[in-house]
PDB file of C-alpha atoms and ligand atoms in Angstrom:
ATOM      1  CA  MET A  25     -27.480   0.837  -1.252  1.00 83.00           C
ATOM      2  CA  LYS A  26     -24.194  -0.420  -2.330  1.00 94.00           C
ATOM      3  CA  PRO A  27     -21.792  -0.127  -0.790  1.00 98.00           C
ATOM      4  CA  GLU A  28     -23.342  -1.175   2.599  1.00 98.00           C
ATOM      5  CA  ILE A  29     -21.147   0.112   5.412  1.00 98.00           C
ATOM      6  CA  VAL A  30     -20.356  -2.727   8.161  1.00 98.00           C
ATOM      7  CA  ARG A  31     -19.148  -1.711  11.290  1.00 98.00           C
ATOM      8  CA  THR A  32     -18.867  -5.026  13.344  1.00 98.00           C
ATOM      9  CA  LEU A  33     -16.940  -8.182  12.689  1.00 98.00           C
ATOM     10  CA  ARG A  34     -20.171 -10.137  13.376  1.00 98.00           C
ATOM     11  CA  ALA A  35     -22.125  -8.363  10.601  1.00 98.00           C
ATOM     12  CA  LEU A  36     -19.328  -8.813   8.178  1.00 98.00           C
ATOM     13  CA  ARG A  37     -19.045 -12.774   9.055  1.00 98.00           C
ATOM     14  CA  GLU A  38     -22.681 -12.918   8.439  1.00 98.00           C
ATOM     15  CA  ALA A  39     -22.642 -11.330   5.061  1.00 98.00           C
ATOM     16  CA  VAL A  40     -19.603 -13.369   3.937  1.00 98.00           C
ATOM     17  CA  ALA A  41     -21.480 -16.809   5.112  1.00 98.00           C
ATOM     18  CA  GLY A  42     -24.407 -15.958   3.135  1.00 98.00           C
ATOM     19  CA  TRP A  43     -22.185 -15.506   0.474  1.00 98.00           C
ATOM     20  CA  LYS A  44     -20.022 -18.513   0.466  1.00 98.00           C
ATOM     21  CA  ARG A  45     -23.210 -20.823   0.940  1.00 98.00           C
ATOM     22  CA  ARG A  46     -24.089 -19.734  -2.662  1.00 98.00           C
ATOM     23  CA  GLY A  47     -20.596 -20.281  -3.796  1.00 98.00           C
ATOM     24  CA  GLU A  48     -19.583 -16.692  -4.324  1.00 98.00           C
ATOM     25  CA  SER A  49     -15.728 -15.528  -4.771  1.00 98.00           C
ATOM     26  CA  VAL A  50     -15.071 -12.852  -2.161  1.00 99.00           C
ATOM     27  CA  GLY A  51     -12.406 -10.078  -3.081  1.00 99.00           C
ATOM     28  CA  VAL A  52     -10.934  -7.612  -0.388  1.00 99.00           C
ATOM     29  CA  VAL A  53      -9.539  -4.343  -0.881  1.00 99.00           C
ATOM     30  CA  PRO A  54      -7.931  -2.955   2.231  1.00 98.00           C
ATOM     31  CA  THR A  55      -7.148   0.818   2.797  1.00 98.00           C
ATOM     32  CA  MET A  56      -7.086   3.430   4.990  1.00 97.00           C
ATOM     33  CA  GLY A  57      -9.364   5.630   3.283  1.00 96.00           C
ATOM     34  CA  ALA A  58      -9.150   9.098   1.913  1.00 95.00           C
ATOM     35  CA  LEU A  59      -9.567   7.572  -1.566  1.00 97.00           C
ATOM     36  CA  HIS A  60      -7.778   8.299  -4.692  1.00 98.00           C
ATOM     37  CA  GLU A  61      -7.737   6.890  -8.210  1.00 98.00           C
ATOM     38  CA  GLY A  62      -5.002   4.508  -7.165  1.00 98.00           C
ATOM     39  CA  HIS A  63      -7.270   2.856  -4.531  1.00 98.00           C
ATOM     40  CA  LEU A  64     -10.222   3.125  -6.804  1.00 98.00           C
ATOM     41  CA  SER A  65      -8.216   1.118  -9.833  1.00 98.00           C
ATOM     42  CA  LEU A  66      -7.753  -1.737  -6.971  1.00 98.00           C
ATOM     43  CA  VAL A  67     -11.521  -1.567  -6.437  1.00 99.00           C
ATOM     44  CA  ARG A  68     -12.282  -1.896 -10.242  1.00 98.00           C
ATOM     45  CA  ARG A  69      -9.830  -5.053 -10.661  1.00 98.00           C
ATOM     46  CA  ALA A  70     -11.376  -6.419  -7.505  1.00 99.00           C
ATOM     47  CA  VAL A  71     -14.903  -6.228  -8.845  1.00 98.00           C
ATOM     48  CA  GLU A  72     -13.959  -7.207 -12.344  1.00 98.00           C
ATOM     49  CA  ASP A  73     -12.247 -10.617 -10.671  1.00 98.00           C
ATOM     50  CA  CYS A  74     -14.562 -11.456  -7.759  1.00 98.00           C
ATOM     51  CA  ASP A  75     -18.211 -11.987  -7.489  1.00 98.00           C
ATOM     52  CA  ARG A  76     -18.205 -10.162  -4.199  1.00 98.00           C
ATOM     53  CA  VAL A  77     -16.169  -7.036  -2.711  1.00 99.00           C
ATOM     54  CA  ILE A  78     -15.333  -5.781   0.566  1.00 99.00           C
ATOM     55  CA  VAL A  79     -13.450  -2.637   0.876  1.00 98.00           C
ATOM     56  CA  THR A  80     -11.999  -2.106   4.338  1.00 98.00           C
ATOM     57  CA  LEU A  81     -11.516   1.477   5.481  1.00 98.00           C
ATOM     58  CA  PHE A  82      -9.410   1.216   8.981  1.00 98.00           C
ATOM     59  CA  VAL A  83      -6.669   3.718   9.847  1.00 97.00           C
ATOM     60  CA  ASN A  84      -4.517   1.296  11.534  1.00 97.00           C
ATOM     61  CA  PRO A  85      -2.866   2.829  14.576  1.00 96.00           C
ATOM     62  CA  LYS A  86      -0.460  -0.014  14.940  1.00 96.00           C
ATOM     63  CA  GLN A  87       1.198   0.831  11.274  1.00 94.00           C
ATOM     64  CA  PHE A  88       2.023   4.277  12.510  1.00 95.00           C
ATOM     65  CA  ASN A  89       5.449   4.640  14.124  1.00 90.00           C
ATOM     66  CA  ASP A  90       4.771   8.876  14.006  1.00 90.00           C
ATOM     67  CA  LYS A  91       1.710   9.821  16.628  1.00 93.00           C
ATOM     68  CA  LYS A  92       1.668  13.064  14.582  1.00 91.00           C
ATOM     69  CA  ASP A  93       1.324  11.406  11.135  1.00 90.00           C
ATOM     70  CA  LEU A  94      -1.780   9.389  12.562  1.00 93.00           C
ATOM     71  CA  GLU A  95      -3.458  12.424  13.746  1.00 93.00           C
ATOM     72  CA  ALA A  96      -2.845  14.288  10.576  1.00 90.00           C
ATOM     73  CA  TYR A  97      -3.932  11.305   8.329  1.00 92.00           C
ATOM     74  CA  PRO A  98      -7.101  12.605   6.459  1.00 91.00           C
ATOM     75  CA  ARG A  99     -10.600  10.610   7.377  1.00 93.00           C
ATOM     76  CA  THR A 100     -13.232  11.339   4.793  1.00 95.00           C
ATOM     77  CA  GLU A 101     -15.446   8.228   5.123  1.00 96.00           C
ATOM     78  CA  GLU A 102     -18.529   9.634   3.501  1.00 97.00           C
ATOM     79  CA  GLU A 103     -16.663  11.296   0.524  1.00 97.00           C
ATOM     80  CA  ASP A 104     -14.899   7.553   0.042  1.00 98.00           C
ATOM     81  CA  ARG A 105     -18.146   5.959   0.295  1.00 98.00           C
ATOM     82  CA  GLU A 106     -19.392   8.296  -2.685  1.00 98.00           C
ATOM     83  CA  LEU A 107     -16.454   7.546  -4.746  1.00 98.00           C
ATOM     84  CA  LEU A 108     -16.881   4.081  -4.482  1.00 98.00           C
ATOM     85  CA  ARG A 109     -20.828   3.883  -5.123  1.00 98.00           C
ATOM     86  CA  PRO A 110     -20.641   3.873  -9.076  1.00 98.00           C
ATOM     87  CA  LEU A 111     -17.910   1.258  -8.935  1.00 98.00           C
ATOM     88  CA  GLY A 112     -20.007  -1.245  -7.106  1.00 98.00           C
ATOM     89  CA  PRO A 113     -18.413  -3.043  -4.182  1.00 98.00           C
ATOM     90  CA  ASP A 114     -20.871  -4.534  -1.774  1.00 98.00           C
ATOM     91  CA  ILE A 115     -19.401  -3.725   1.464  1.00 98.00           C
ATOM     92  CA  LEU A 116     -17.658  -0.738   3.243  1.00 98.00           C
ATOM     93  CA  TYR A 117     -16.097  -2.350   6.380  1.00 98.00           C
ATOM     94  CA  VAL A 118     -15.422   0.582   8.564  1.00 98.00           C
ATOM     95  CA  PRO A 119     -14.529  -1.178  11.964  1.00 98.00           C
ATOM     96  CA  ASP A 120     -13.515   1.192  15.224  1.00 96.00           C
ATOM     97  CA  ALA A 121     -10.187   0.295  16.773  1.00 96.00           C
ATOM     98  CA  GLY A 122     -12.243  -1.297  19.769  1.00 96.00           C
ATOM     99  CA  GLU A 123     -13.868  -3.605  17.127  1.00 96.00           C
ATOM    100  CA  VAL A 124     -10.362  -4.721  15.793  1.00 97.00           C
ATOM    101  CA  TYR A 125      -7.970  -4.677  18.985  1.00 98.00           C
ATOM    102  CA  PRO A 126     -10.320  -5.263  21.624  1.00 97.00           C
ATOM    103  CA  GLU A 127      -9.527  -5.233  25.118  1.00 97.00           C
ATOM    104  CA  GLY A 128      -6.650  -7.597  26.061  1.00 98.00           C
ATOM    105  CA  PHE A 129      -5.416  -7.808  22.010  1.00 98.00           C
ATOM    106  CA  ALA A 130      -1.799  -9.159  22.511  1.00 98.00           C
ATOM    107  CA  THR A 131      -0.830 -10.647  19.175  1.00 98.00           C
ATOM    108  CA  THR A 132       1.914  -9.426  16.792  1.00 98.00           C
ATOM    109  CA  VAL A 133       2.648 -10.817  13.361  1.00 98.00           C
ATOM    110  CA  SER A 134       6.094 -10.291  12.434  1.00 98.00           C
ATOM    111  CA  VAL A 135       7.570 -11.094   8.940  1.00 98.00           C
ATOM    112  CA  GLY A 136      11.561 -11.177   8.735  1.00 97.00           C
ATOM    113  CA  ARG A 137      13.522 -10.688   5.549  1.00 96.00           C
ATOM    114  CA  VAL A 138      11.353  -8.661   2.920  1.00 97.00           C
ATOM    115  CA  SER A 139      10.541  -6.383   5.998  1.00 97.00           C
ATOM    116  CA  GLU A 140      14.217  -5.407   6.645  1.00 96.00           C
ATOM    117  CA  GLY A 141      15.825  -2.336   5.098  1.00 97.00           C
ATOM    118  CA  LEU A 142      14.315   0.279   2.998  1.00 98.00           C
ATOM    119  CA  CYS A 143      11.066   1.634   4.965  1.00 97.00           C
ATOM    120  CA  GLY A 144      11.439  -1.158   7.746  1.00 97.00           C
ATOM    121  CA  ASP A 145      14.616   1.039   8.575  1.00 96.00           C
ATOM    122  CA  PHE A 146      12.865   3.957   9.144  1.00 96.00           C
ATOM    123  CA  ARG A 147       9.565   3.297  10.324  1.00 96.00           C
ATOM    124  CA  PRO A 148      10.002   1.149  13.127  1.00 95.00           C
ATOM    125  CA  GLY A 149       7.211  -1.415  13.986  1.00 96.00           C
ATOM    126  CA  HIS A 150       5.435  -0.159  10.566  1.00 97.00           C
ATOM    127  CA  PHE A 151       5.224  -3.620   8.958  1.00 98.00           C
ATOM    128  CA  ASP A 152       4.500  -5.480  12.133  1.00 98.00           C
ATOM    129  CA  GLY A 153       1.536  -3.242  12.153  1.00 98.00           C
ATOM    130  CA  VAL A 154       0.607  -3.808   8.466  1.00 98.00           C
ATOM    131  CA  ALA A 155       1.186  -7.586   8.874  1.00 98.00           C
ATOM    132  CA  THR A 156      -0.877  -7.872  11.899  1.00 98.00           C
ATOM    133  CA  VAL A 157      -4.002  -6.200  10.733  1.00 98.00           C
ATOM    134  CA  VAL A 158      -4.220  -7.525   7.190  1.00 98.00           C
ATOM    135  CA  ALA A 159      -3.649 -11.022   8.846  1.00 98.00           C
ATOM    136  CA  LYS A 160      -6.983 -10.170  10.868  1.00 98.00           C
ATOM    137  CA  LEU A 161      -8.745  -8.850   7.560  1.00 98.00           C
ATOM    138  CA  PHE A 162      -7.945 -11.623   5.394  1.00 98.00           C
ATOM    139  CA  LEU A 163      -9.175 -14.034   8.253  1.00 98.00           C
ATOM    140  CA  GLN A 164     -12.353 -11.659   9.055  1.00 98.00           C
ATOM    141  CA  THR A 165     -13.269 -11.621   5.368  1.00 98.00           C
ATOM    142  CA  ALA A 166     -12.181 -14.897   4.319  1.00 98.00           C
ATOM    143  CA  ALA A 167     -11.324 -13.197   1.155  1.00 98.00           C
ATOM    144  CA  ASP A 168     -10.434 -15.569  -2.176  1.00 98.00           C
ATOM    145  CA  LYS A 169      -8.354 -12.645  -3.616  1.00 99.00           C
ATOM    146  CA  ALA A 170      -6.949  -9.573  -2.055  1.00 99.00           C
ATOM    147  CA  PHE A 171      -5.707  -6.831  -4.025  1.00 99.00           C
ATOM    148  CA  PHE A 172      -2.692  -4.343  -3.073  1.00 99.00           C
ATOM    149  CA  GLY A 173      -0.810  -1.689  -4.999  1.00 98.00           C
ATOM    150  CA  GLU A 174       2.466  -1.790  -6.164  1.00 98.00           C
ATOM    151  CA  LYS A 175       2.967   1.762  -4.604  1.00 98.00           C
ATOM    152  CA  ASP A 176       3.921   0.110  -1.407  1.00 98.00           C
ATOM    153  CA  TYR A 177       6.080  -2.546  -3.112  1.00 98.00           C
ATOM    154  CA  GLN A 178       7.831  -3.687   0.155  1.00 98.00           C
ATOM    155  CA  GLN A 179       4.370  -3.828   1.736  1.00 98.00           C
ATOM    156  CA  LEU A 180       3.015  -6.078  -0.882  1.00 98.00           C
ATOM    157  CA  GLN A 181       6.011  -8.360  -0.535  1.00 98.00           C
ATOM    158  CA  VAL A 182       5.435  -8.431   3.378  1.00 98.00           C
ATOM    159  CA  VAL A 183       1.734  -9.056   2.675  1.00 98.00           C
ATOM    160  CA  ARG A 184       2.298 -11.870   0.110  1.00 98.00           C
ATOM    161  CA  ARG A 185       4.947 -13.722   2.389  1.00 98.00           C
ATOM    162  CA  MET A 186       2.611 -13.197   5.442  1.00 98.00           C
ATOM    163  CA  ALA A 187      -0.306 -15.144   3.684  1.00 98.00           C
ATOM    164  CA  ARG A 188       2.004 -17.755   2.176  1.00 98.00           C
ATOM    165  CA  ASP A 189       3.850 -18.655   5.748  1.00 98.00           C
ATOM    166  CA  LEU A 190       0.425 -18.611   7.625  1.00 98.00           C
ATOM    167  CA  ASP A 191      -1.495 -20.661   5.086  1.00 98.00           C
ATOM    168  CA  ILE A 192      -3.985 -18.011   4.652  1.00 98.00           C
ATOM    169  CA  PRO A 193      -5.600 -19.522   1.388  1.00 98.00           C
ATOM    170  CA  VAL A 194      -5.989 -15.922  -0.552  1.00 98.00           C
ATOM    171  CA  GLU A 195      -4.054 -14.785  -3.765  1.00 98.00           C
ATOM    172  CA  VAL A 196      -2.539 -11.808  -3.258  1.00 98.00           C
ATOM    173  CA  VAL A 197      -2.810  -9.812  -6.210  1.00 98.00           C
ATOM    174  CA  GLY A 198      -0.383  -6.844  -7.162  1.00 98.00           C
ATOM    175  CA  CYS A 199      -1.767  -3.710  -9.228  1.00 98.00           C
ATOM    176  CA  PRO A 200       0.099  -1.164 -11.169  1.00 98.00           C
ATOM    177  CA  THR A 201       0.750   2.178  -9.641  1.00 98.00           C
ATOM    178  CA  ILE A 202      -1.612   4.858 -10.503  1.00 98.00           C
ATOM    179  CA  ARG A 203      -0.042   8.478 -11.170  1.00 98.00           C
ATOM    180  CA  GLU A 204      -0.812  12.099 -11.561  1.00 98.00           C
ATOM    181  CA  GLU A 205      -0.100  13.597 -15.189  1.00 98.00           C
ATOM    182  CA  ASP A 206       3.264  14.570 -13.822  1.00 98.00           C
ATOM    183  CA  GLY A 207       3.985  11.356 -12.461  1.00 98.00           C
ATOM    184  CA  LEU A 208       3.849  11.807  -9.031  1.00 98.00           C
ATOM    185  CA  ALA A 209       2.327   8.371  -7.519  1.00 98.00           C
ATOM    186  CA  MET A 210      -0.898   9.002  -6.108  1.00 98.00           C
ATOM    187  CA  SER A 211      -1.214   8.905  -2.285  1.00 97.00           C
ATOM    188  CA  SER A 212      -3.591  10.171   0.522  1.00 91.00           C
ATOM    189  CA  ARG A 213      -0.667  12.407   1.728  1.00 90.00           C
ATOM    190  CA  ASN A 214      -0.035  14.262  -1.270  1.00 95.00           C
ATOM    191  CA  ARG A 215      -2.427  16.709  -0.068  1.00 91.00           C
ATOM    192  CA  ARG A 216      -0.569  17.897   2.424  1.00 93.00           C
ATOM    193  CA  LEU A 217       2.430  18.970   0.374  1.00 97.00           C
ATOM    194  CA  SER A 218       2.253  23.051  -0.222  1.00 97.00           C
ATOM    195  CA  PRO A 219       1.641  24.196  -3.945  1.00 98.00           C
ATOM    196  CA  GLU A 220       5.207  24.592  -4.470  1.00 98.00           C
ATOM    197  CA  ASP A 221       6.629  21.276  -2.880  1.00 98.00           C
ATOM    198  CA  ARG A 222       3.643  19.557  -4.932  1.00 98.00           C
ATOM    199  CA  ALA A 223       5.337  21.277  -7.833  1.00 98.00           C
ATOM    200  CA  THR A 224       8.692  20.167  -6.717  1.00 98.00           C
ATOM    201  CA  ALA A 225       7.496  16.379  -6.010  1.00 98.00           C
ATOM    202  CA  ALA A 226       7.193  15.151  -9.774  1.00 98.00           C
ATOM    203  CA  VAL A 227      10.995  15.127  -9.447  1.00 98.00           C
ATOM    204  CA  LEU A 228      11.013  11.983  -7.466  1.00 98.00           C
ATOM    205  CA  PRO A 229       9.387   9.630 -10.262  1.00 98.00           C
ATOM    206  CA  GLN A 230      11.274  11.290 -13.122  1.00 98.00           C
ATOM    207  CA  THR A 231      14.443  10.662 -11.173  1.00 98.00           C
ATOM    208  CA  LEU A 232      13.904   7.218 -10.365  1.00 98.00           C
ATOM    209  CA  MET A 233      12.484   6.557 -14.071  1.00 98.00           C
ATOM    210  CA  ALA A 234      15.554   8.072 -15.538  1.00 98.00           C
ATOM    211  CA  ALA A 235      17.906   6.164 -13.099  1.00 98.00           C
ATOM    212  CA  ALA A 236      16.049   2.665 -14.074  1.00 98.00           C
ATOM    213  CA  GLU A 237      16.440   3.571 -17.759  1.00 98.00           C
ATOM    214  CA  SER A 238      20.133   4.152 -17.341  1.00 98.00           C
ATOM    215  CA  ILE A 239      20.594   0.934 -15.119  1.00 98.00           C
ATOM    216  CA  GLU A 240      18.475  -0.894 -18.019  1.00 98.00           C
ATOM    217  CA  SER A 241      20.915   0.233 -20.618  1.00 97.00           C
ATOM    218  CA  GLY A 242      24.060  -0.643 -18.839  1.00 97.00           C
ATOM    219  CA  ALA A 243      25.043   1.969 -16.318  1.00 98.00           C
ATOM    220  CA  ASP A 244      26.784   0.630 -13.059  1.00 98.00           C
ATOM    221  CA  PRO A 245      23.872   0.568 -10.460  1.00 98.00           C
ATOM    222  CA  THR A 246      25.678   2.030  -7.763  1.00 98.00           C
ATOM    223  CA  GLY A 247      26.780   4.964 -10.040  1.00 98.00           C
ATOM    224  CA  ALA A 248      23.488   5.635 -11.286  1.00 98.00           C
ATOM    225  CA  ILE A 249      21.788   5.863  -7.889  1.00 98.00           C
ATOM    226  CA  GLY A 250      24.518   8.295  -6.678  1.00 98.00           C
ATOM    227  CA  THR A 251      23.604  10.252  -9.354  1.00 98.00           C
ATOM    228  CA  ALA A 252      19.902  10.514  -8.728  1.00 98.00           C
ATOM    229  CA  ARG A 253      20.031  10.866  -4.917  1.00 98.00           C
ATOM    230  CA  GLN A 254      22.399  14.256  -5.673  1.00 98.00           C
ATOM    231  CA  ARG A 255      19.644  15.070  -8.098  1.00 98.00           C
ATOM    232  CA  LEU A 256      16.724  14.585  -5.280  1.00 98.00           C
ATOM    233  CA  ARG A 257      18.880  16.527  -2.649  1.00 98.00           C
ATOM    234  CA  ASP A 258      19.465  19.192  -5.438  1.00 98.00           C
ATOM    235  CA  ALA A 259      15.776  19.463  -5.906  1.00 98.00           C
ATOM    236  CA  GLY A 260      14.933  20.069  -2.075  1.00 98.00           C
ATOM    237  CA  PHE A 261      14.186  16.364  -1.040  1.00 98.00           C
ATOM    238  CA  GLU A 262      15.564  16.012   2.477  1.00 98.00           C
ATOM    239  CA  PRO A 263      16.401  13.637   3.841  1.00 98.00           C
ATOM    240  CA  VAL A 264      16.486  10.875   1.175  1.00 98.00           C
ATOM    241  CA  GLU A 265      16.213   8.054   3.709  1.00 98.00           C
ATOM    242  CA  TYR A 266      16.810   5.408   0.925  1.00 98.00           C
ATOM    243  CA  LEU A 267      17.169   4.865  -2.830  1.00 98.00           C
ATOM    244  CA  GLU A 268      18.082   1.186  -3.625  1.00 98.00           C
ATOM    245  CA  LEU A 269      18.158  -1.480  -6.304  1.00 98.00           C
ATOM    246  CA  ARG A 270      16.625  -4.462  -4.844  1.00 98.00           C
ATOM    247  CA  GLY A 271      15.375  -8.074  -6.365  1.00 98.00           C
ATOM    248  CA  ALA A 272      12.009  -7.764  -7.507  1.00 98.00           C
ATOM    249  CA  ASP A 273      10.826 -10.912  -5.427  1.00 95.00           C
ATOM    250  CA  ASP A 274      12.771 -11.202  -2.458  1.00 95.00           C
ATOM    251  CA  LEU A 275      13.503  -7.629  -1.968  1.00 98.00           C
ATOM    252  CA  ALA A 276      17.497  -8.810  -1.696  1.00 97.00           C
ATOM    253  CA  PRO A 277      20.213  -6.185  -2.263  1.00 97.00           C
ATOM    254  CA  MET A 278      21.480  -6.133  -5.859  1.00 97.00           C
ATOM    255  CA  THR A 279      24.540  -4.446  -7.049  1.00 97.00           C
ATOM    256  CA  GLN A 280      24.391  -6.073 -10.487  1.00 97.00           C
ATOM    257  CA  LEU A 281      21.212  -6.193 -12.833  1.00 98.00           C
ATOM    258  CA  ASP A 282      21.264  -9.984 -13.272  1.00 96.00           C
ATOM    259  CA  ARG A 283      17.445 -10.569 -12.808  1.00 97.00           C
ATOM    260  CA  PRO A 284      14.236  -8.349 -12.394  1.00 98.00           C
ATOM    261  CA  ALA A 285      14.890  -5.690  -9.798  1.00 98.00           C
ATOM    262  CA  ARG A 286      13.146  -2.970  -8.416  1.00 98.00           C
ATOM    263  CA  LEU A 287      14.282   0.612  -7.638  1.00 98.00           C
ATOM    264  CA  LEU A 288      12.768   2.009  -4.675  1.00 98.00           C
ATOM    265  CA  VAL A 289      12.924   5.501  -2.978  1.00 98.00           C
ATOM    266  CA  GLY A 290      11.770   6.854   0.341  1.00 98.00           C
ATOM    267  CA  ALA A 291      12.344  10.874   0.639  1.00 98.00           C
ATOM    268  CA  TRP A 292      11.073  13.465   2.551  1.00 98.00           C
ATOM    269  CA  LEU A 293       9.969  17.012   0.993  1.00 98.00           C
ATOM    270  CA  GLY A 294       8.953  19.649   3.509  1.00 97.00           C
ATOM    271  CA  ASN A 295       7.084  17.632   6.179  1.00 94.00           C
ATOM    272  CA  VAL A 296       5.873  14.963   4.047  1.00 95.00           C
ATOM    273  CA  ARG A 297       7.123  11.372   3.367  1.00 96.00           C
ATOM    274  CA  LEU A 298       7.065  10.386  -0.068  1.00 98.00           C
ATOM    275  CA  ILE A 299       7.620   6.841  -1.476  1.00 98.00           C
ATOM    276  CA  ASP A 300       8.027   5.417  -5.110  1.00 98.00           C
ATOM    277  CA  ASN A 301       9.452   2.658  -6.950  1.00 99.00           C
ATOM    278  CA  VAL A 302       9.706   1.316 -10.579  1.00 98.00           C
ATOM    279  CA  PRO A 303      10.713  -1.831 -12.247  1.00 98.00           C
ATOM    280  CA  VAL A 304      14.102  -2.555 -13.828  1.00 98.00           C
ATOM    281  CA  THR A 305      14.256  -5.158 -16.152  1.00 97.00           C
ATOM    282  CA  PRO A 306      17.654  -6.639 -17.410  1.00 96.00           C
ATOM    283  CA  LEU A 307      17.220  -6.391 -21.514  1.00 88.00           C
ATOM    284  CA  ASN A 308      18.247 -10.007 -22.086  1.00 71.00           C
TER     285      ASN A 308
HETATM  286  P1  AMP B 427      -3.608   3.127   1.875  1.00 57.10           P
HETATM  287  O1  AMP B 427      -4.985   3.677   2.137  1.00 57.10           O
HETATM  288  O2  AMP B 427      -2.590   4.064   1.379  1.00 57.10           O
HETATM  289  O3  AMP B 427      -3.088   2.063   2.701  1.00 57.10           O
HETATM  290  O4  AMP B 427      -3.571   2.130   0.633  1.00 57.10           O
HETATM  291  C1  AMP B 427      -4.216   1.230   0.339  1.00 57.10           C
HETATM  292  C2  AMP B 427      -3.845   0.335  -0.641  1.00 57.10           C
HETATM  293  O5  AMP B 427      -4.219   1.077  -1.940  1.00 57.10           O
HETATM  294  C3  AMP B 427      -2.601  -0.182  -0.876  1.00 57.10           C
HETATM  295  O6  AMP B 427      -2.698  -1.636  -1.291  1.00 57.10           O
HETATM  296  C4  AMP B 427      -2.006   0.663  -1.749  1.00 57.10           C
HETATM  297  O7  AMP B 427      -0.663   0.252  -2.308  1.00 57.10           O
HETATM  298  C5  AMP B 427      -2.826   1.057  -2.735  1.00 57.10           C
HETATM  299  N1  AMP B 427      -2.424   2.295  -3.430  1.00 57.10           N
HETATM  300  C6  AMP B 427      -2.004   3.385  -2.753  1.00 57.10           C
HETATM  301  N2  AMP B 427      -1.792   4.366  -3.515  1.00 57.10           N
HETATM  302  C7  AMP B 427      -1.683   3.668  -4.931  1.00 57.10           C
HETATM  303  C8  AMP B 427      -1.345   4.293  -6.144  1.00 57.10           C
HETATM  304  N3  AMP B 427      -0.922   5.401  -6.365  1.00 57.10           N
HETATM  305  N4  AMP B 427      -1.759   3.452  -7.264  1.00 57.10           N
HETATM  306  C9  AMP B 427      -2.061   2.035  -6.768  1.00 57.10           C
HETATM  307  N5  AMP B 427      -2.267   1.451  -5.491  1.00 57.10           N
HETATM  308  C10 AMP B 427      -2.242   2.313  -4.540  1.00 57.10           C
END
């Protein structure tokens, strides 16, 4: 029954080799599980675009800079499989840590530039962990297309850069952020918010969108960002790690809206770290 659970690289490779012999295209959706509508939107897109789809579920220890965060990360494999069933992906690949990082594993993939600043400053080693595991998943699955959410915008740019730089023949497809009704970007970490903080959390996207609109209508980015930061602090976000305008493709810092940009935020609410971002587009 689909999706078939595959736990070893050997079995994964066998399945993929069969598909490739028949000339079928392969899509991959890397996840850490605890699936929600955000993940499912990527899987739907993959199923539309590709003949065969692999969803990966691996809580990657190398990308957690905080051991408590790794321990607290939700693990819901059975529910995840049930959620995937109606969408029709072929394989749910669930390797254990020993399968991904066997004894003696000693390689790190480290992407410069786009991984600097923003989350890169506050989560040391995080993007090395992401780039390393995603490079492995690209090579293991031999996927033609890989689907990532814009929710993790810096991650999307890191993965794009890595695939290009290493000549991995995969097309990285960025998919829009799926939000709750009040605008909060869906995230596996949202379930750790207290009910009170969950209500406050909607201030994050509201503030981001208001600042983006004001910059688009000609406000000075530095001033608009200052106002937005204060609004977040007043609502109880502490600390606001970053709130910055960056180039949409290269993530270079921007002080004027002279090309397509992204406004990105990372901030804590209670003991949960939330991130979000929105496009900021010059009007002419
Ligand atoms: P994660 O399981 O958090 O590592 O996320 C796996 C993939 O799902 C990544 O490509 C994320 O960017 C994407 N994703 C997570 N949340 C959302 C969301 N709310 N909307 C769209 N994509 C998302």
